[in-house]
GROMACS .gro file of C-alpha atoms in nm:
model
  329
    1MET     CA    1   8.104   8.528  13.273
    2HIS     CA    2   8.468   8.591  13.436
    3ASP     CA    3   8.564   8.571  13.833
    4HIS     CA    4   8.849   8.819  13.770
    5ILE     CA    5   8.981   9.085  13.520
    6ALA     CA    6   9.291   8.878  13.411
    7GLU     CA    7   9.062   8.650  13.281
    8ALA     CA    8   8.871   8.883  13.077
    9VAL     CA    9   9.168   9.072  12.959
   10LYS     CA   10   9.403   8.760  12.823
   11LYS     CA   11   9.203   8.636  12.589
   12PRO     CA   12   9.338   8.746  12.251
   13ASP     CA   13   9.151   8.845  11.925
   14LEU     CA   14   9.187   8.677  11.595
   15ILE     CA   15   9.140   8.942  11.350
   16SER     CA   16   9.120   8.858  10.986
   17LEU     CA   17   9.283   9.135  10.746
   18GLU     CA   18   9.311   8.868  10.423
   19PRO     CA   19   9.224   8.552  10.361
   20ASP     CA   20   9.570   8.445  10.409
   21LEU     CA   21   9.660   8.692  10.671
   22VAL     CA   22   9.538   8.724  11.050
   23CYS     CA   23   9.619   8.961  11.359
   24LEU     CA   24   9.661   8.775  11.664
   25ARG     CA   25   9.566   9.059  11.889
   26PHE     CA   26   9.629   9.112  12.240
   27GLU     CA   27   9.575   9.362  12.486
   28THR     CA   28   9.829   9.252  12.741
   29MET     CA   29   9.966   8.895  12.617
   30LYS     CA   30  10.167   8.813  12.883
   31ILE     CA   31   9.887   8.754  13.110
   32TYR     CA   32   9.827   8.427  12.987
   33SER     CA   33  10.230   8.357  13.069
   34ALA     CA   34  10.173   8.482  13.386
   35LEU     CA   35   9.843   8.333  13.499
   36GLY     CA   36   9.977   7.996  13.381
   37ALA     CA   37  10.313   8.031  13.564
   38VAL     CA   38  10.151   8.131  13.869
   39ARG     CA   39   9.844   7.857  13.850
   40HIS     CA   40  10.194   7.576  13.851
   41LEU     CA   41  10.336   7.741  14.122
   42LEU     CA   42  10.031   7.702  14.346
   43ASP     CA   43   9.936   7.403  14.190
   44SER     CA   44  10.267   7.252  14.281
   45GLY     CA   45  10.329   7.359  14.562
   46ALA     CA   46  10.602   7.593  14.502
   47VAL     CA   47  10.455   7.888  14.642
   48LYS     CA   48  10.126   7.941  14.836
   49PRO     CA   49   9.868   8.238  14.892
   50GLY     CA   50  10.042   8.502  15.056
   51ASP     CA   51  10.367   8.489  14.915
   52THR     CA   52  10.602   8.686  14.702
   53LEU     CA   53  10.685   8.698  14.371
   54ILE     CA   54  10.957   8.879  14.235
   55ASP     CA   55  11.116   8.912  13.866
   56SER     CA   56  11.250   9.198  13.647
   57SER     CA   57  10.985   9.430  13.365
   58SER     CA   58  11.076   9.626  13.100
   59GLY     CA   59  10.667   9.659  13.171
   60ILE     CA   60  10.439   9.503  12.999
   61TYR     CA   61  10.538   9.139  13.247
   62ALA     CA   62  10.503   9.400  13.490
   63GLN     CA   63  10.120   9.447  13.492
   64ALA     CA   64  10.047   9.073  13.384
   65LEU     CA   65  10.270   8.928  13.712
   66ALA     CA   66  10.047   9.209  13.927
   67LEU     CA   67   9.760   9.092  13.792
   68ALA     CA   68   9.847   8.684  13.812
   69CYS     CA   69   9.919   8.801  14.208
   70HIS     CA   70   9.630   9.000  14.261
   71ARG     CA   71   9.398   8.714  14.130
   72TYR     CA   72   9.555   8.409  14.306
   73GLY     CA   73   9.657   8.659  14.629
   74MET     CA   74  10.006   8.675  14.613
   75LYS     CA   75  10.214   8.979  14.708
   76CYS     CA   76  10.425   9.133  14.423
   77HIS     CA   77  10.774   9.267  14.371
   78ILE     CA   78  10.865   9.412  14.070
   79VAL     CA   79  11.249   9.532  13.973
   80GLY     CA   80  11.175   9.753  13.625
   81SER     CA   81  11.352   9.926  13.343
   82THR     CA   82  11.334  10.283  13.319
   83THR     CA   83  11.097  10.213  13.047
   84VAL     CA   84  10.806  10.113  13.324
   85ASP     CA   85  10.599  10.475  13.289
   86ARG     CA   86  10.392  10.642  13.498
   87THR     CA   87  10.095  10.528  13.378
   88LEU     CA   88  10.203  10.147  13.479
   89ARG     CA   89  10.400  10.282  13.799
   90ILE     CA   90  10.047  10.410  13.952
   91GLN     CA   91   9.838  10.065  13.840
   92LEU     CA   92  10.045   9.882  14.047
   93GLU     CA   93  10.066  10.061  14.298
   94ILE     CA   94   9.682  10.059  14.340
   95LEU     CA   95   9.697   9.695  14.263
   96GLY     CA   96   9.950   9.646  14.554
   97ALA     CA   97  10.310   9.547  14.391
   98THR     CA   98  10.586   9.704  14.502
   99LEU     CA   99  10.795   9.861  14.222
  100GLU     CA  100  11.181  10.007  14.266
  101GLN     CA  101  11.352  10.104  13.919
  102VAL     CA  102  11.711  10.092  13.829
  103ARG     CA  103  11.949  10.425  13.761
  104PRO     CA  104  11.924  10.509  13.399
  105SER     CA  105  12.150  10.312  13.180
  106LYS     CA  106  12.348  10.458  12.871
  107ASN     CA  107  12.227  10.046  12.702
  108LEU     CA  108  12.008   9.777  12.720
  109ARG     CA  109  12.270   9.557  12.865
  110LEU     CA  110  12.325   9.743  13.141
  111ASP     CA  111  11.983   9.800  13.243
  112GLN     CA  112  11.950   9.419  13.242
  113GLU     CA  113  12.242   9.341  13.412
  114LEU     CA  114  12.167   9.625  13.708
  115ARG     CA  115  11.802   9.433  13.698
  116VAL     CA  116  11.921   9.069  13.731
  117ARG     CA  117  12.194   9.225  13.988
  118ARG     CA  118  11.938   9.391  14.223
  119ILE     CA  119  11.704   9.090  14.213
  120ALA     CA  120  11.969   8.884  14.364
  121GLU     CA  121  12.029   9.068  14.610
  122ILE     CA  122  11.638   9.130  14.753
  123LEU     CA  123  11.648   8.730  14.744
  124LYS     CA  124  11.979   8.727  14.975
  125ALA     CA  125  11.748   8.960  15.266
  126ASN     CA  126  11.456   8.752  15.176
  127PRO     CA  127  11.481   8.446  15.088
  128SER     CA  128  11.138   8.315  15.134
  129TYR     CA  129  11.064   8.517  14.798
  130HIS     CA  130  11.018   8.311  14.476
  131TRP     CA  131  11.184   8.469  14.119
  132MET     CA  132  10.968   8.380  13.861
  133ARG     CA  133  11.254   8.375  13.625
  134GLN     CA  134  11.010   8.474  13.317
  135TYR     CA  135  11.377   8.478  13.067
  136HIS     CA  136  11.460   8.139  13.178
  137ASP     CA  137  11.153   7.931  13.324
  138GLY     CA  138  10.973   7.717  13.142
  139ILE     CA  139  10.670   7.729  13.293
  140HIS     CA  140  10.597   8.065  13.096
  141TYR     CA  141  10.532   7.810  12.805
  142LEU     CA  142  10.262   7.664  12.981
  143GLY     CA  143   9.994   7.908  12.986
  144TYR     CA  144  10.019   7.971  12.573
  145ARG     CA  145   9.815   7.638  12.546
  146ASP     CA  146   9.534   7.775  12.467
  147VAL     CA  147   9.591   8.020  12.237
  148ALA     CA  148   9.744   7.763  12.040
  149GLY     CA  149   9.426   7.601  12.080
  150THR     CA  150   9.261   7.901  11.966
  151ILE     CA  151   9.422   7.921  11.642
  152ASP     CA  152   9.406   7.581  11.580
  153ALA     CA  153   8.997   7.565  11.582
  154GLU     CA  154   8.996   7.959  11.422
  155ALA     CA  155   9.220   7.969  11.160
  156PRO     CA  156   9.185   7.854  10.829
  157GLU     CA  157   9.288   7.498  10.790
  158GLY     CA  158   9.637   7.445  10.626
  159PRO     CA  159  10.018   7.532  10.664
  160LEU     CA  160  10.049   7.795  10.952
  161ALA     CA  161  10.310   8.085  10.960
  162LEU     CA  162  10.336   8.225  11.291
  163VAL     CA  163  10.537   8.588  11.284
  164GLY     CA  164  10.619   8.732  11.624
  165GLY     CA  165  10.862   8.919  11.844
  166VAL     CA  166  11.107   8.725  12.040
  167GLY     CA  167  11.186   8.816  12.370
  168SER     CA  168  11.142   8.590  12.614
  169GLY     CA  169  11.113   8.352  12.354
  170ALA     CA  170  10.813   8.202  12.529
  171SER     CA  171  10.498   8.282  12.343
  172THR     CA  172  10.649   8.227  12.000
  173GLY     CA  173  10.842   7.913  12.087
  174ALA     CA  174  10.522   7.785  12.325
  175ILE     CA  175  10.219   7.905  12.056
  176ALA     CA  176  10.469   7.703  11.765
  177GLY     CA  177  10.521   7.387  11.968
  178TYR     CA  178  10.181   7.347  12.118
  179LEU     CA  179  10.033   7.411  11.705
  180ARG     CA  180  10.315   7.140  11.613
  181ASP     CA  181  10.201   6.881  11.898
  182ALA     CA  182   9.862   6.941  11.742
  183GLY     CA  183   9.935   6.834  11.409
  184ARG     CA  184   9.966   7.154  11.216
  185ASP     CA  185  10.239   7.259  10.973
  186VAL     CA  186  10.389   7.543  11.116
  187SER     CA  187  10.672   7.778  11.021
  188LEU     CA  188  10.816   8.012  11.290
  189VAL     CA  189  10.929   8.321  11.178
  190GLY     CA  190  11.099   8.530  11.455
  191VAL     CA  191  11.139   8.897  11.518
  192GLN     CA  192  11.404   9.073  11.671
  193PRO     CA  193  11.598   9.451  11.700
  194PHE     CA  194  11.948   9.483  11.628
  195GLY     CA  195  12.161   9.482  11.895
  196SER     CA  196  12.031   9.182  12.078
  197VAL     CA  197  12.193   8.872  12.165
  198THR     CA  198  11.921   8.635  12.114
  199PHE     CA  199  12.005   8.627  11.764
  200GLY     CA  200  12.357   8.706  11.727
  201SER     CA  201  12.336   9.079  11.617
  202GLU     CA  202  12.521   9.198  11.889
  203ARG     CA  203  12.749   9.349  11.692
  204VAL     CA  204  12.475   9.576  11.540
  205ALA     CA  205  12.379   9.862  11.725
  206ASP     CA  206  12.075  10.038  11.665
  207PRO     CA  207  12.058  10.341  11.917
  208ASP     CA  208  11.715  10.384  11.882
  209MET     CA  209  11.600  10.028  11.998
  210ILE     CA  210  11.348  10.094  12.214
  211ILE     CA  211  11.108   9.805  12.090
  212ALA     CA  212  11.011   9.671  12.425
  213GLY     CA  213  10.970   9.300  12.489
  214ILE     CA  214  11.152   9.209  12.197
  215GLY     CA  215  11.545   9.136  12.180
  216SER     CA  216  11.785   9.077  12.458
  217ALA     CA  217  12.116   9.199  12.567
  218ILE     CA  218  12.187   8.896  12.834
  219ALA     CA  219  12.134   8.473  12.708
  220PHE     CA  220  11.752   8.416  12.776
  221GLU     CA  221  11.744   8.009  12.796
  222ASN     CA  222  11.342   8.003  12.748
  223VAL     CA  223  11.425   8.105  12.351
  224ARG     CA  224  11.471   7.751  12.199
  225HIS     CA  225  11.657   7.881  11.867
  226GLU     CA  226  11.588   7.546  11.672
  227ALA     CA  227  11.217   7.560  11.670
  228TYR     CA  228  11.263   7.880  11.458
  229ASP     CA  229  11.257   7.873  11.057
  230ARG     CA  230  11.325   8.256  10.989
  231VAL     CA  231  11.383   8.512  11.126
  232HIS     CA  232  11.417   8.879  11.071
  233TRP     CA  233  11.594   9.183  11.267
  234VAL     CA  234  11.410   9.492  11.197
  235ASN     CA  235  11.505   9.831  11.297
  236PHE     CA  236  11.329  10.143  11.486
  237ASP     CA  237  11.234  10.320  11.167
  238CYS     CA  238  11.092   9.995  10.975
  239ALA     CA  239  10.898   9.922  11.308
  240VAL     CA  240  10.698  10.246  11.293
  241SER     CA  241  10.646  10.185  10.973
  242GLY     CA  242  10.484   9.904  10.999
  243ALA     CA  243  10.294  10.009  11.277
  244VAL     CA  244  10.171  10.331  11.127
  245SER     CA  245  10.045  10.143  10.792
  246LEU     CA  246   9.891   9.830  10.977
  247LEU     CA  247   9.658  10.092  11.202
  248ARG     CA  248   9.643  10.314  10.875
  249ASN     CA  249   9.504   9.988  10.675
  250SER     CA  250   9.362   9.770  10.965
  251GLY     CA  251   9.242  10.015  11.253
  252ILE     CA  252   9.452   9.821  11.480
  253PHE     CA  253   9.686   9.975  11.716
  254ALA     CA  254   9.987   9.834  11.889
  255GLY     CA  255  10.301   9.810  11.984
  256LEU     CA  256  10.610   9.844  11.819
  257SER     CA  257  10.725   9.491  11.808
  258THR     CA  258  10.367   9.442  11.613
  259GLY     CA  259  10.485   9.656  11.301
  260ALA     CA  260  10.814   9.459  11.317
  261ALA     CA  261  10.582   9.168  11.267
  262TYR     CA  262  10.323   9.303  10.993
  263LEU     CA  263  10.615   9.416  10.792
  264THR     CA  264  10.777   9.104  10.823
  265ALA     CA  265  10.489   8.891  10.746
  266LEU     CA  266  10.370   9.055  10.467
  267TRP     CA  267  10.717   9.005  10.293
  268GLU     CA  268  10.716   8.590  10.416
  269ARG     CA  269  10.371   8.589  10.251
  270ARG     CA  270  10.532   8.713   9.918
  271ARG     CA  271  10.833   8.433   9.933
  272ASP     CA  272  10.547   8.186   9.995
  273ASP     CA  273  10.152   8.193   9.941
  274SER     CA  274  10.125   7.835  10.066
  275ARG     CA  275  10.033   7.967  10.423
  276THR     CA  276   9.794   8.136  10.636
  277TYR     CA  277  10.028   8.422  10.803
  278VAL     CA  278   9.942   8.496  11.217
  279PHE     CA  279  10.149   8.761  11.333
  280ILE     CA  280  10.132   8.828  11.702
  281ALA     CA  281  10.022   9.190  11.790
  282ALA     CA  282  10.149   9.159  12.189
  283ASP     CA  283   9.998   9.447  12.352
  284THR     CA  284   9.846   9.828  12.262
  285GLY     CA  285  10.044  10.070  12.083
  286HIS     CA  286   9.955  10.335  12.371
  287ARG     CA  287  10.348  10.354  12.557
  288TYR     CA  288  10.458  10.443  12.155
  289VAL     CA  289  10.251  10.773  12.132
  290GLU     CA  290  10.535  11.015  12.129
  291SER     CA  291  10.857  10.791  12.063
  292ALA     CA  292  10.684  10.641  11.729
  293TYR     CA  293  10.310  10.743  11.635
  294ALA     CA  294  10.357  11.102  11.687
  295LYS     CA  295  10.590  11.067  11.361
  296HIS     CA  296  10.374  10.885  11.147
  297ALA     CA  297  10.404  11.181  10.878
  298ASP     CA  298  10.778  11.076  10.843
  299ALA     CA  299  10.711  10.735  10.829
  300PRO     CA  300  10.824  10.530  10.479
  301ASP     CA  301  10.559  10.325  10.293
  302ILE     CA  302  10.622  10.002  10.389
  303ASP     CA  303  10.610   9.885  10.007
  304THR     CA  304  10.974  10.116   9.992
  305LEU     CA  305  11.069   9.902  10.245
  306LYS     CA  306  11.287   9.575  10.185
  307PRO     CA  307  11.475   9.288  10.382
  308HIS     CA  308  11.893   9.240  10.295
  309GLU     CA  309  11.871   8.867  10.251
  310ILE     CA  310  12.216   8.709  10.424
  311THR     CA  311  12.364   8.377  10.439
  312SER     CA  312  12.589   8.504  10.756
  313LEU     CA  313  12.579   8.678  11.052
  314ASP     CA  314  12.852   8.938  10.909
  315GLU     CA  315  12.622   9.015  10.680
  316LEU     CA  316  12.418   9.208  10.890
  317ARG     CA  317  12.278   9.544  10.811
  318HIS     CA  318  12.036   9.812  10.889
  319PRO     CA  319  11.745   9.881  10.801
  320TRP     CA  320  11.579   9.486  10.790
  321SER     CA  321  11.798   9.176  10.753
  322THR     CA  322  11.661   8.843  10.682
  323THR     CA  323  11.802   8.488  10.657
  324SER     CA  324  11.635   8.107  10.663
  325TRP     CA  325  11.789   8.023  11.067
  326ARG     CA  326  11.834   7.723  10.967
  327ASP     CA  327  12.058   7.724  10.668
  328LEU     CA  328  12.324   7.937  10.853
  329PRO     CA  329  12.634   7.759  10.949
   0.00000   0.00000   0.00000
């Protein structure tokens, strides 16, 4: 029996779609990250119960941090993107977290810069607040140790490939790192939207880049680039096709980062069938019903989609590009 809903919700399910294709399905993945980080801060004495924790979020981490604060008796303040929807706003309010959203922006870079700037203003006025720095503080890796243990115990023996969206870098980087530490042969495949600085696609804009939680317009210190073997850049339309196909084929209703990861995992498996492919489904698809799933009839069949293999970032192009990250000059 769990002591708190956060402990129950955090646990992922490993779903075998085929003998060598596994979905690591979360209801909301970042609860692992938030719980692990808050526990560490309390155990180390960096914060104490009743303190206020503050951070920026486009949505998923806001819920995770609010639940972690509720679990450990902390106060929570979120500087949110305009992508934080009404459902989440009401949840945060009832949980006791406070939310302020920055003004609407024309692009992701300005949105993120406005949020970081606002946090600096709040910290100056409230120096006792603790900034969680989900994009930069390595404590957000800690919570994923248990996830790696679950994969190691339940996934088939032999080489693995972990495929997932790269936002802050904590989930894919941490899980792969812990699995490698346990002796598993793991290839790490990162998924990015176009327009993100994290893996150098900022010059290739995607006007429909609304895949929450992956990509960045500012540098994230938690992304350990050297850990990734391959990278895929997937645009909005391809991610929609992946998500629709996943729901149709498996019944798994997940977000657009999952659609992109599913598409990527299928392609990587065609390239190298010697591994078991584990792709991350970080959250459910509810926030994408109108923007993506409602257009399912127009989504291209994923069997008609093929990535453009590049040898230089100058060759990046829509709708889908990929490369061996380690081999790039």
